[in-house]
Every structure is written in structure tokens, then in C-alpha cells.
């Protein structure tokens, strides 16, 4: 039975896991290991029950060890904890690249221990345990990569208790082999990040000689390049760890981009129309109400009259309700007529709170 959990690295993800587990599974004992000042904050926020003075003390008696640190540190920690783990323990991680982590764990951990790769597809642009959120994993896909040769059905039966624990915090469990996970991540997470950075830099270079470029870059361009603001410190390990699949996806995308150029150059409108139709059909297949590799904002739309002071009052309502705005855009406006503001929030829970606050203040607010 899983009764004692050790979280190594009590930052945003580790701290959020601790808060969520303490909220939904208070029968579990959670030990945390991190810097002393981090553990103090985690203890005050009730993200952990016991602060460990050493790595050995944290994991020695744990039934489940969660390595909630960056990928490079996960590899080192897997080796460091190997001598201290008790027989029958399960070790998992939260890294966004799985094959190198799973392979390394297989090499260094004793046969009496089971390693299961984990990837919670939830996060924030903020970091640290002070930003930890017990609702972070609600409706988020949580990928588990079972030991090699174990099917999804066998995993669900053998590790039913593990699945139940993570399901209890609102996560949607998805079982994938490590290599398949990394290939998918390269396509739907790592490739878009690199494309956003490239597109942003490409347009920025044009802006240097004509400052109208970025003045007109709103709407779709802003949405496509939002993740270009991501920190390279977070992406450094990912790009190294998943280099092969990322290079494959870049090459494939470059080929498709050249084909698109050829269609435009040749005025092949029929083929272009088919491409647009295929893209629309494909996009409709994306789950609308669950988090994934990319973390879109939850948008709220507000009708507004084109009058002085409207935006000031609107923001004041949300400020009074202590609701944090992540993005704000005026979608359309005509002189003397109503416009529509799009306001982006971290998640649907926050956007629902925003709608309630705005409606109570007399505004017409809705989600699409």
C-alpha cells in the first residue's frame, strides 16, 4: 500500500502536488526535501507534513518517491537515491521528456524498486512553492510511462493504487510508452515552442526597419507567439534530452512549409483550400476542456461601450475580486458602438470567478 510519499523538490509542481494530495487524500503522509527555506514555506502552506533534513531521510521509508525537479537534476537524483530506497518502493518523476529518464532509472535503480515515468501536463509561468496551486492538476492530462513490456491494461491493474491517487487530484491518467510520449511531445509541445520563437524573432527583425510591424501584431499573431516568452532555462534540458525527435519534427515541418510556399507561388487555390479544411477538421479534434502539453489561457469576452473610463472600471472589478489578468485585447470597436474585450485568465476556474464578478458588477461576460 502507498501510505508514505516523498516529494523531492517542493517548487511549483512538487508543492502543487503536495497541496492537492493533502486536500484530497489526507490519509497519506507527505515528506518533502528541498532547501530549508523552501521547506519552511511548504510546511506553512501545508504542502508537506514532514520536512526532511536529508535526501536519505526523505526517501528511506517512502512507498512512493516523486522527483519534482528539472530533467538534468532528475537523472542525478535517481542515482543518488538508489541506495536508500526500500524494497517495493515506486519512484516517479515529472519531467517532460521520458525516454532518457526511464532508461537511466532502469540502469541505476535496484530490481526491488519500480520506476514509472510521469509527466503532468500542467504548469504556470510562475515558479516556487509560494505559487503552488492545489487545483493545478484538475482536468490536466497526467502521462505515466510504465516499465518496458507492460501494457496499459496491465499497468492499470498492477498500479491501480497509484492511478487512484493521481486521479483523486483531478488528473486524467494517460498511459504511453516513453518513446511514443517523446515523439508526441516533440510534435505538439517542443516544435510549437521553437516555431513561436522563430516567428517572433523573424517579425522582430522586420520591426527594426519598420516599427509598424509589431504595432499591428495583435490577435492571431499574439496567440501564436505567446509561448515565445518562455524561459530558456526551462527549455535547455528539454531540447537536449529530446534532440532526436525534435530534429525529426523540425525536418518534417520544414518540408510541409516548403510545400505551402509552392502552393502559394503556383496559385494552387484548390489545394490551399483543402489544406485549410483539413486544418479546421484536425483542430476540432483537440479536446476543448482539458489541459495538455501547451497551456492555453481561459478567455472571457466582455461587451463594452466605447466610452472613457470603461477599461479602468473593468479592471477595477477584477482587482477588487483579487483575480489576476493574464492577457487583455480589444477585438473590435466602431465609433459610438459596442466593442468586445477578450480577457485571458490562467484556467477555467479563474475565468468562472471572473464572469461571476463581472456579471455582479453589471457587465455582460461570457465564454465561447
mmCIF file of C-alpha atoms in Angstrom:
data_model
loop_
_atom_site.group_PDB
_atom_site.id
_atom_site.type_symbol
_atom_site.label_atom_id
_atom_site.label_comp_id
_atom_site.label_asym_id
_atom_site.label_seq_id
_atom_site.Cartn_x
_atom_site.Cartn_y
_atom_site.Cartn_z
ATOM 1 C CA UNK A 1 0.000 0.000 0.000
ATOM 2 C CA UNK A 2 1.064 3.568 -0.677
ATOM 3 C CA UNK A 3 0.900 5.380 2.629
ATOM 4 C CA UNK A 4 4.068 7.490 2.722
ATOM 5 C CA UNK A 5 5.025 9.808 -0.130
ATOM 6 C CA UNK A 6 8.301 11.690 -0.523
ATOM 7 C CA UNK A 7 8.343 14.762 -2.779
ATOM 8 C CA UNK A 8 11.889 15.713 -3.741
ATOM 9 C CA UNK A 9 11.753 19.295 -4.980
ATOM 10 C CA UNK A 10 8.896 21.275 -3.439
ATOM 11 C CA UNK A 11 8.561 24.033 -6.018
ATOM 12 C CA UNK A 12 5.565 24.862 -8.184
ATOM 13 C CA UNK A 13 4.864 21.292 -9.350
ATOM 14 C CA UNK A 14 6.014 19.471 -6.215
ATOM 15 C CA UNK A 15 4.280 21.966 -3.959
ATOM 16 C CA UNK A 16 1.068 21.797 -6.007
ATOM 17 C CA UNK A 17 1.127 18.002 -5.811
ATOM 18 C CA UNK A 18 1.549 18.212 -2.048
ATOM 19 C CA UNK A 19 -1.314 20.691 -1.668
ATOM 20 C CA UNK A 20 -3.595 18.642 -3.919
ATOM 21 C CA UNK A 21 -2.795 15.381 -2.134
ATOM 22 C CA UNK A 22 -3.315 16.917 1.293
ATOM 23 C CA UNK A 23 -6.642 18.325 0.082
ATOM 24 C CA UNK A 24 -7.985 15.106 -1.454
ATOM 25 C CA UNK A 25 -6.001 12.342 0.263
ATOM 26 C CA UNK A 26 -5.265 13.399 3.819
ATOM 27 C CA UNK A 27 -4.728 9.736 4.711
ATOM 28 C CA UNK A 28 -1.295 9.970 3.092
ATOM 29 C CA UNK A 29 1.830 11.202 4.872
ATOM 30 C CA UNK A 30 3.892 13.573 2.745
ATOM 31 C CA UNK A 31 7.570 14.232 3.370
ATOM 32 C CA UNK A 32 9.371 16.966 1.450
ATOM 33 C CA UNK A 33 13.020 17.560 0.645
ATOM 34 C CA UNK A 34 14.396 20.844 -0.639
ATOM 35 C CA UNK A 35 16.328 23.844 0.629
ATOM 36 C CA UNK A 36 15.486 24.649 4.280
ATOM 37 C CA UNK A 37 13.797 27.950 3.418
ATOM 38 C CA UNK A 38 11.645 26.208 0.767
ATOM 39 C CA UNK A 39 10.616 23.510 3.231
ATOM 40 C CA UNK A 40 9.604 26.179 5.757
ATOM 41 C CA UNK A 41 7.262 27.761 3.200
ATOM 42 C CA UNK A 42 5.938 24.356 2.108
ATOM 43 C CA UNK A 43 5.194 23.399 5.723
ATOM 44 C CA UNK A 44 3.370 26.682 6.388
ATOM 45 C CA UNK A 45 1.270 26.183 3.251
ATOM 46 C CA UNK A 46 0.589 22.547 4.233
ATOM 47 C CA UNK A 47 2.109 21.277 1.008
ATOM 48 C CA UNK A 48 4.077 18.770 3.130
ATOM 49 C CA UNK A 49 3.615 17.162 6.534
ATOM 50 C CA UNK A 50 7.251 16.472 7.372
ATOM 51 C CA UNK A 51 10.374 18.382 6.251
ATOM 52 C CA UNK A 52 13.326 16.035 5.714
ATOM 53 C CA UNK A 53 16.822 17.071 6.763
ATOM 54 C CA UNK A 54 18.487 14.905 4.124
ATOM 55 C CA UNK A 55 17.728 13.102 0.891
ATOM 56 C CA UNK A 56 18.165 9.759 2.634
ATOM 57 C CA UNK A 57 15.726 10.711 5.395
ATOM 58 C CA UNK A 58 13.166 11.790 2.791
ATOM 59 C CA UNK A 59 13.100 8.605 0.715
ATOM 60 C CA UNK A 60 14.208 5.782 3.054
ATOM 61 C CA UNK A 61 10.731 4.935 4.310
ATOM 62 C CA UNK A 62 8.694 6.178 1.348
ATOM 63 C CA UNK A 63 6.300 3.956 -0.577
ATOM 64 C CA UNK A 64 6.223 6.489 -3.416
ATOM 65 C CA UNK A 65 9.005 8.926 -4.330
ATOM 66 C CA UNK A 66 8.197 11.826 -6.661
ATOM 67 C CA UNK A 67 11.170 13.616 -8.251
ATOM 68 C CA UNK A 68 9.736 17.078 -8.967
ATOM 69 C CA UNK A 69 12.844 18.784 -10.347
ATOM 70 C CA UNK A 70 14.240 19.700 -13.814
ATOM 71 C CA UNK A 71 15.281 16.859 -16.136
ATOM 72 C CA UNK A 72 19.037 17.097 -15.586
ATOM 73 C CA UNK A 73 18.522 17.005 -11.828
ATOM 74 C CA UNK A 74 16.140 14.039 -12.148
ATOM 75 C CA UNK A 75 18.944 11.968 -13.689
ATOM 76 C CA UNK A 76 21.348 12.832 -10.861
ATOM 77 C CA UNK A 77 18.770 12.269 -8.131
ATOM 78 C CA UNK A 78 17.762 8.870 -9.488
ATOM 79 C CA UNK A 79 21.341 7.744 -8.969
ATOM 80 C CA UNK A 80 21.638 9.431 -5.550
ATOM 81 C CA UNK A 81 18.516 7.883 -4.034
ATOM 82 C CA UNK A 82 19.172 4.332 -5.304
ATOM 83 C CA UNK A 83 20.995 3.092 -2.145
ATOM 84 C CA UNK A 84 18.334 4.465 0.208
ATOM 85 C CA UNK A 85 15.111 3.121 -1.318
ATOM 86 C CA UNK A 86 13.234 0.334 0.432
ATOM 87 C CA UNK A 87 12.156 -2.806 -1.416
ATOM 88 C CA UNK A 88 8.815 -2.396 -3.147
ATOM 89 C CA UNK A 89 9.050 1.388 -3.453
ATOM 90 C CA UNK A 90 7.783 3.182 -6.564
ATOM 91 C CA UNK A 91 9.758 6.082 -7.994
ATOM 92 C CA UNK A 92 8.290 8.535 -10.499
ATOM 93 C CA UNK A 93 9.222 11.948 -11.914
ATOM 94 C CA UNK A 94 7.547 14.980 -13.508
ATOM 95 C CA UNK A 95 9.895 15.622 -16.452
ATOM 96 C CA UNK A 96 8.510 16.474 -19.888
ATOM 97 C CA UNK A 97 10.933 14.096 -21.660
ATOM 98 C CA UNK A 98 10.655 10.453 -20.718
ATOM 99 C CA UNK A 99 12.890 8.028 -22.637
ATOM 100 C CA UNK A 100 16.295 9.136 -21.264
ATOM 101 C CA UNK A 101 14.872 9.325 -17.738
ATOM 102 C CA UNK A 102 13.260 5.877 -17.903
ATOM 103 C CA UNK A 103 16.398 4.337 -19.449
ATOM 104 C CA UNK A 104 18.659 5.869 -16.801
ATOM 105 C CA UNK A 105 16.389 4.733 -13.965
ATOM 106 C CA UNK A 106 16.422 1.178 -15.331
ATOM 107 C CA UNK A 107 20.233 1.230 -15.204
ATOM 108 C CA UNK A 108 20.764 2.651 -11.724
ATOM 109 C CA UNK A 109 17.817 1.591 -9.561
ATOM 110 C CA UNK A 110 17.759 -1.803 -7.823
ATOM 111 C CA UNK A 111 15.464 -4.544 -9.142
ATOM 112 C CA UNK A 112 13.424 -4.309 -5.951
ATOM 113 C CA UNK A 113 12.232 -0.817 -6.963
ATOM 114 C CA UNK A 114 9.787 0.126 -9.750
ATOM 115 C CA UNK A 115 10.337 3.284 -11.794
ATOM 116 C CA UNK A 116 7.358 4.782 -13.620
ATOM 117 C CA UNK A 117 7.969 7.848 -15.774
ATOM 118 C CA UNK A 118 5.490 10.646 -15.148
ATOM 119 C CA UNK A 119 4.580 13.856 -16.946
ATOM 120 C CA UNK A 120 1.856 16.138 -15.539
ATOM 121 C CA UNK A 121 0.749 18.456 -18.347
ATOM 122 C CA UNK A 122 0.096 21.399 -16.108
ATOM 123 C CA UNK A 123 2.180 24.351 -15.112
ATOM 124 C CA UNK A 124 2.485 28.096 -14.856
ATOM 125 C CA UNK A 125 4.786 30.881 -15.938
ATOM 126 C CA UNK A 126 5.377 31.390 -12.214
ATOM 127 C CA UNK A 127 7.666 29.253 -10.077
ATOM 128 C CA UNK A 128 8.237 28.370 -6.436
ATOM 129 C CA UNK A 129 6.131 26.833 -3.702
ATOM 130 C CA UNK A 130 4.523 30.217 -2.917
ATOM 131 C CA UNK A 131 2.771 29.927 -6.310
ATOM 132 C CA UNK A 132 1.751 26.278 -5.775
ATOM 133 C CA UNK A 133 -1.918 25.596 -6.520
ATOM 134 C CA UNK A 134 -3.971 22.597 -5.276
ATOM 135 C CA UNK A 135 -6.167 22.900 -8.394
ATOM 136 C CA UNK A 136 -3.258 22.844 -10.859
ATOM 137 C CA UNK A 137 -3.900 19.253 -11.965
ATOM 138 C CA UNK A 138 -7.677 19.380 -12.331
ATOM 139 C CA UNK A 139 -8.581 18.211 -15.862
ATOM 140 C CA UNK A 140 -4.881 18.024 -16.697
ATOM 141 C CA UNK A 141 -3.577 15.027 -18.611
ATOM 142 C CA UNK A 142 -1.077 13.100 -16.497
ATOM 143 C CA UNK A 143 1.041 10.696 -18.550
ATOM 144 C CA UNK A 144 2.550 7.599 -16.980
ATOM 145 C CA UNK A 145 5.184 5.590 -18.832
ATOM 146 C CA UNK A 146 5.133 2.033 -17.451
ATOM 147 C CA UNK A 147 8.101 -0.330 -17.244
ATOM 148 C CA UNK A 148 9.113 -1.708 -20.633
ATOM 149 C CA UNK A 149 6.869 -4.512 -21.836
ATOM 150 C CA UNK A 150 3.950 -3.637 -19.548
ATOM 151 C CA UNK A 151 0.700 -2.942 -21.410
ATOM 152 C CA UNK A 152 -1.761 -0.202 -20.498
ATOM 153 C CA UNK A 153 -4.205 -2.811 -19.167
ATOM 154 C CA UNK A 154 -1.533 -4.489 -17.044
ATOM 155 C CA UNK A 155 -0.413 -1.102 -15.737
ATOM 156 C CA UNK A 156 -3.954 -0.168 -14.674
ATOM 157 C CA UNK A 157 -4.243 -3.447 -12.767
ATOM 158 C CA UNK A 158 -0.770 -3.624 -11.251
ATOM 159 C CA UNK A 159 -0.643 0.027 -10.246
ATOM 160 C CA UNK A 160 -4.315 0.696 -9.553
ATOM 161 C CA UNK A 161 -3.476 2.438 -6.276
ATOM 162 C CA UNK A 162 -1.054 4.829 -7.981
ATOM 163 C CA UNK A 163 -3.659 5.628 -10.643
ATOM 164 C CA UNK A 164 -6.277 6.188 -7.951
ATOM 165 C CA UNK A 165 -4.049 8.611 -6.030
ATOM 166 C CA UNK A 166 -3.360 10.811 -9.035
ATOM 167 C CA UNK A 167 -6.944 10.570 -10.271
ATOM 168 C CA UNK A 168 -8.091 11.840 -6.873
ATOM 169 C CA UNK A 169 -6.421 15.221 -7.516
ATOM 170 C CA UNK A 170 -8.414 15.666 -10.733
ATOM 171 C CA UNK A 171 -5.798 14.454 -13.218
ATOM 172 C CA UNK A 172 -6.727 12.441 -16.311
ATOM 173 C CA UNK A 173 -4.397 9.462 -16.474
ATOM 174 C CA UNK A 174 -2.929 8.556 -19.873
ATOM 175 C CA UNK A 175 -0.542 5.614 -20.288
ATOM 176 C CA UNK A 176 2.107 5.777 -23.036
ATOM 177 C CA UNK A 177 5.442 4.075 -23.759
ATOM 178 C CA UNK A 178 8.301 6.530 -23.157
ATOM 179 C CA UNK A 179 9.477 6.714 -26.787
ATOM 180 C CA UNK A 180 5.951 7.349 -28.057
ATOM 181 C CA UNK A 181 5.449 10.060 -25.447
ATOM 182 C CA UNK A 182 8.630 11.844 -26.522
ATOM 183 C CA UNK A 183 7.685 11.722 -30.208
ATOM 184 C CA UNK A 184 4.278 13.238 -29.461
ATOM 185 C CA UNK A 185 5.789 15.844 -27.124
ATOM 186 C CA UNK A 186 8.241 16.854 -29.846
ATOM 187 C CA UNK A 187 5.337 17.471 -32.242
ATOM 188 C CA UNK A 188 2.771 19.199 -30.022
ATOM 189 C CA UNK A 189 4.958 20.921 -27.426
ATOM 190 C CA UNK A 190 8.597 21.280 -28.407
ATOM 191 C CA UNK A 191 8.061 22.104 -32.102
ATOM 192 C CA UNK A 192 5.464 24.841 -31.375
ATOM 193 C CA UNK A 193 7.850 26.406 -28.857
ATOM 194 C CA UNK A 194 10.647 26.625 -31.438
ATOM 195 C CA UNK A 195 8.256 27.869 -34.133
ATOM 196 C CA UNK A 196 6.940 30.596 -31.821
ATOM 197 C CA UNK A 197 10.477 31.745 -31.029
ATOM 198 C CA UNK A 198 11.434 31.718 -34.731
ATOM 199 C CA UNK A 199 8.295 33.568 -35.847
ATOM 200 C CA UNK A 200 8.679 36.183 -33.124
ATOM 201 C CA UNK A 201 12.320 36.817 -33.986
ATOM 202 C CA UNK A 202 11.555 36.883 -37.734
ATOM 203 C CA UNK A 203 8.927 39.603 -37.366
ATOM 204 C CA UNK A 204 11.034 41.477 -34.795
ATOM 205 C CA UNK A 205 13.835 41.797 -37.345
ATOM 206 C CA UNK A 206 11.393 43.434 -39.774
ATOM 207 C CA UNK A 207 10.242 45.691 -36.941
ATOM 208 C CA UNK A 208 13.771 47.075 -36.620
ATOM 209 C CA UNK A 209 13.419 48.778 -40.011
ATOM 210 C CA UNK A 210 9.662 49.406 -39.862
ATOM 211 C CA UNK A 211 8.106 49.884 -36.426
ATOM 212 C CA UNK A 212 4.596 49.321 -37.775
ATOM 213 C CA UNK A 213 5.197 45.564 -37.813
ATOM 214 C CA UNK A 214 4.719 44.918 -34.114
ATOM 215 C CA UNK A 215 2.176 47.708 -33.742
ATOM 216 C CA UNK A 216 -0.121 45.670 -35.999
ATOM 217 C CA UNK A 217 0.871 42.317 -34.499
ATOM 218 C CA UNK A 218 -2.182 41.520 -32.393
ATOM 219 C CA UNK A 219 -4.907 38.884 -32.393
ATOM 220 C CA UNK A 220 -3.759 35.678 -34.052
ATOM 221 C CA UNK A 221 -0.099 36.681 -34.065
ATOM 222 C CA UNK A 222 -0.154 37.299 -30.324
ATOM 223 C CA UNK A 223 -1.841 33.951 -29.701
ATOM 224 C CA UNK A 224 0.678 32.091 -31.882
ATOM 225 C CA UNK A 225 3.691 33.686 -30.220
ATOM 226 C CA UNK A 226 2.569 33.801 -26.581
ATOM 227 C CA UNK A 227 4.850 30.899 -25.635
ATOM 228 C CA UNK A 228 7.827 32.707 -27.183
ATOM 229 C CA UNK A 229 8.102 34.410 -23.782
ATOM 230 C CA UNK A 230 9.056 31.113 -22.123
ATOM 231 C CA UNK A 231 12.327 30.985 -20.226
ATOM 232 C CA UNK A 232 15.225 29.242 -21.975
ATOM 233 C CA UNK A 233 16.375 27.916 -18.601
ATOM 234 C CA UNK A 234 13.339 25.660 -18.574
ATOM 235 C CA UNK A 235 13.788 24.603 -22.202
ATOM 236 C CA UNK A 236 17.535 23.943 -22.173
ATOM 237 C CA UNK A 237 17.245 20.433 -20.697
ATOM 238 C CA UNK A 238 14.227 19.561 -22.848
ATOM 239 C CA UNK A 239 15.944 20.436 -26.128
ATOM 240 C CA UNK A 240 18.985 18.360 -25.190
ATOM 241 C CA UNK A 241 17.075 15.384 -23.778
ATOM 242 C CA UNK A 242 14.644 15.086 -26.713
ATOM 243 C CA UNK A 243 17.017 16.138 -29.500
ATOM 244 C CA UNK A 244 16.320 13.255 -31.923
ATOM 245 C CA UNK A 245 12.501 13.527 -32.065
ATOM 246 C CA UNK A 246 12.714 17.341 -32.170
ATOM 247 C CA UNK A 247 15.068 17.253 -35.163
ATOM 248 C CA UNK A 248 12.714 14.829 -36.939
ATOM 249 C CA UNK A 249 9.737 17.112 -36.363
ATOM 250 C CA UNK A 250 11.641 20.211 -37.495
ATOM 251 C CA UNK A 251 12.669 18.450 -40.706
ATOM 252 C CA UNK A 252 9.132 17.262 -41.400
ATOM 253 C CA UNK A 253 7.661 20.686 -40.723
ATOM 254 C CA UNK A 254 10.261 22.364 -42.960
ATOM 255 C CA UNK A 255 9.159 20.063 -45.791
ATOM 256 C CA UNK A 256 5.495 20.947 -45.257
ATOM 257 C CA UNK A 257 6.335 24.653 -45.094
ATOM 258 C CA UNK A 258 8.138 24.424 -48.451
ATOM 259 C CA UNK A 259 5.085 22.662 -49.915
ATOM 260 C CA UNK A 260 2.894 25.514 -48.644
ATOM 261 C CA UNK A 261 5.217 28.041 -50.291
ATOM 262 C CA UNK A 262 4.980 26.134 -53.561
ATOM 263 C CA UNK A 263 1.171 26.166 -53.424
ATOM 264 C CA UNK A 264 1.086 29.929 -52.831
ATOM 265 C CA UNK A 265 3.689 30.543 -55.540
ATOM 266 C CA UNK A 266 1.732 28.392 -58.020
ATOM 267 C CA UNK A 267 -1.659 29.919 -57.115
ATOM 268 C CA UNK A 268 -2.890 26.430 -56.301
ATOM 269 C CA UNK A 269 -6.037 27.698 -54.599
ATOM 270 C CA UNK A 270 -7.821 24.356 -54.720
ATOM 271 C CA UNK A 271 -5.016 22.633 -52.802
ATOM 272 C CA UNK A 272 -4.756 25.556 -50.380
ATOM 273 C CA UNK A 273 -8.491 25.341 -49.712
ATOM 274 C CA UNK A 274 -8.131 21.639 -48.960
ATOM 275 C CA UNK A 275 -5.294 22.420 -46.544
ATOM 276 C CA UNK A 276 -7.438 24.939 -44.704
ATOM 277 C CA UNK A 277 -10.301 22.456 -44.490
ATOM 278 C CA UNK A 278 -8.040 19.680 -43.203
ATOM 279 C CA UNK A 279 -6.588 22.026 -40.579
ATOM 280 C CA UNK A 280 -10.051 23.012 -39.364
ATOM 281 C CA UNK A 281 -11.146 19.376 -39.106
ATOM 282 C CA UNK A 282 -7.955 18.459 -37.254
ATOM 283 C CA UNK A 283 -8.232 21.330 -34.818
ATOM 284 C CA UNK A 284 -11.799 20.372 -33.933
ATOM 285 C CA UNK A 285 -10.433 17.037 -32.682
ATOM 286 C CA UNK A 286 -8.387 18.729 -29.954
ATOM 287 C CA UNK A 287 -10.048 18.307 -26.522
ATOM 288 C CA UNK A 288 -11.557 21.651 -25.559
ATOM 289 C CA UNK A 289 -11.832 21.350 -21.799
ATOM 290 C CA UNK A 290 -8.645 19.599 -20.729
ATOM 291 C CA UNK A 291 -5.122 20.851 -20.279
ATOM 292 C CA UNK A 292 -2.373 19.463 -22.460
ATOM 293 C CA UNK A 293 1.277 19.980 -23.386
ATOM 294 C CA UNK A 294 0.556 23.640 -24.118
ATOM 295 C CA UNK A 295 -1.376 25.595 -21.541
ATOM 296 C CA UNK A 296 -3.826 27.970 -23.250
ATOM 297 C CA UNK A 297 -5.421 30.823 -21.389
ATOM 298 C CA UNK A 298 -9.084 30.609 -20.436
ATOM 299 C CA UNK A 299 -10.705 33.510 -22.275
ATOM 300 C CA UNK A 300 -13.668 35.609 -21.181
ATOM 301 C CA UNK A 301 -15.398 38.045 -23.551
ATOM 302 C CA UNK A 302 -16.958 41.271 -22.298
ATOM 303 C CA UNK A 303 -19.217 43.621 -24.262
ATOM 304 C CA UNK A 304 -18.271 47.258 -23.749
ATOM 305 C CA UNK A 305 -19.396 50.694 -24.819
ATOM 306 C CA UNK A 306 -16.795 52.943 -26.397
ATOM 307 C CA UNK A 307 -16.764 55.437 -23.547
ATOM 308 C CA UNK A 308 -13.908 56.937 -21.494
ATOM 309 C CA UNK A 309 -13.072 55.080 -18.285
ATOM 310 C CA UNK A 310 -14.654 51.762 -19.248
ATOM 311 C CA UNK A 311 -11.408 49.757 -19.173
ATOM 312 C CA UNK A 312 -10.371 51.361 -15.883
ATOM 313 C CA UNK A 313 -13.652 50.314 -14.246
ATOM 314 C CA UNK A 314 -13.483 46.828 -15.768
ATOM 315 C CA UNK A 315 -10.005 46.174 -14.411
ATOM 316 C CA UNK A 316 -11.075 47.627 -11.068
ATOM 317 C CA UNK A 317 -13.813 44.998 -10.706
ATOM 318 C CA UNK A 318 -11.344 42.172 -11.265
ATOM 319 C CA UNK A 319 -8.780 43.797 -8.981
ATOM 320 C CA UNK A 320 -11.314 44.050 -6.167
ATOM 321 C CA UNK A 321 -12.110 40.353 -6.641
ATOM 322 C CA UNK A 322 -8.354 39.580 -6.489
ATOM 323 C CA UNK A 323 -8.443 37.952 -9.939
ATOM 324 C CA UNK A 324 -5.217 38.073 -11.940
ATOM 325 C CA UNK A 325 -5.453 39.052 -15.640
ATOM 326 C CA UNK A 326 -3.005 37.248 -17.947
ATOM 327 C CA UNK A 327 -3.927 38.893 -21.260
ATOM 328 C CA UNK A 328 -6.227 41.652 -22.490
ATOM 329 C CA UNK A 329 -7.230 42.549 -26.028
ATOM 330 C CA UNK A 330 -9.841 44.740 -27.718
ATOM 331 C CA UNK A 331 -11.155 42.550 -30.533
ATOM 332 C CA UNK A 332 -13.375 45.016 -32.387
ATOM 333 C CA UNK A 333 -14.656 48.505 -31.981
ATOM 334 C CA UNK A 334 -16.629 51.027 -34.027
ATOM 335 C CA UNK A 335 -17.065 54.665 -33.149
ATOM 336 C CA UNK A 336 -20.029 55.012 -30.803
ATOM 337 C CA UNK A 337 -20.827 51.294 -30.859
ATOM 338 C CA UNK A 338 -20.080 48.370 -28.559
ATOM 339 C CA UNK A 339 -16.735 46.615 -28.682
ATOM 340 C CA UNK A 340 -15.641 43.271 -27.286
ATOM 341 C CA UNK A 341 -12.762 42.778 -24.868
ATOM 342 C CA UNK A 342 -11.058 39.404 -24.648
ATOM 343 C CA UNK A 343 -9.549 38.805 -21.194
ATOM 344 C CA UNK A 344 -7.273 35.813 -20.646
ATOM 345 C CA UNK A 345 -7.035 34.004 -17.308
ATOM 346 C CA UNK A 346 -4.851 31.146 -16.085
ATOM 347 C CA UNK A 347 -7.561 28.468 -16.064
ATOM 348 C CA UNK A 348 -11.301 27.895 -16.368
ATOM 349 C CA UNK A 349 -11.799 28.040 -12.609
ATOM 350 C CA UNK A 350 -10.381 31.576 -12.547
ATOM 351 C CA UNK A 351 -12.354 32.599 -15.647
ATOM 352 C CA UNK A 352 -15.586 31.394 -13.992
ATOM 353 C CA UNK A 353 -14.792 33.548 -10.957
ATOM 354 C CA UNK A 354 -14.155 36.490 -13.292
ATOM 355 C CA UNK A 355 -17.504 36.053 -15.066
ATOM 356 C CA UNK A 356 -19.296 35.966 -11.718
ATOM 357 C CA UNK A 357 -17.556 39.148 -10.528
ATOM 358 C CA UNK A 358 -18.205 40.976 -13.813
ATOM 359 C CA UNK A 359 -21.873 39.967 -14.004
ATOM 360 C CA UNK A 360 -22.411 41.080 -10.395
ATOM 361 C CA UNK A 361 -20.991 44.450 -11.439
ATOM 362 C CA UNK A 362 -23.451 44.726 -14.326
ATOM 363 C CA UNK A 363 -21.258 43.650 -17.250
ATOM 364 C CA UNK A 364 -22.170 41.122 -19.922
ATOM 365 C CA UNK A 365 -19.437 38.470 -19.826
ATOM 366 C CA UNK A 366 -19.285 35.042 -21.429
ATOM 367 C CA UNK A 367 -17.046 32.212 -22.618
ATOM 368 C CA UNK A 368 -17.039 30.574 -26.033
#
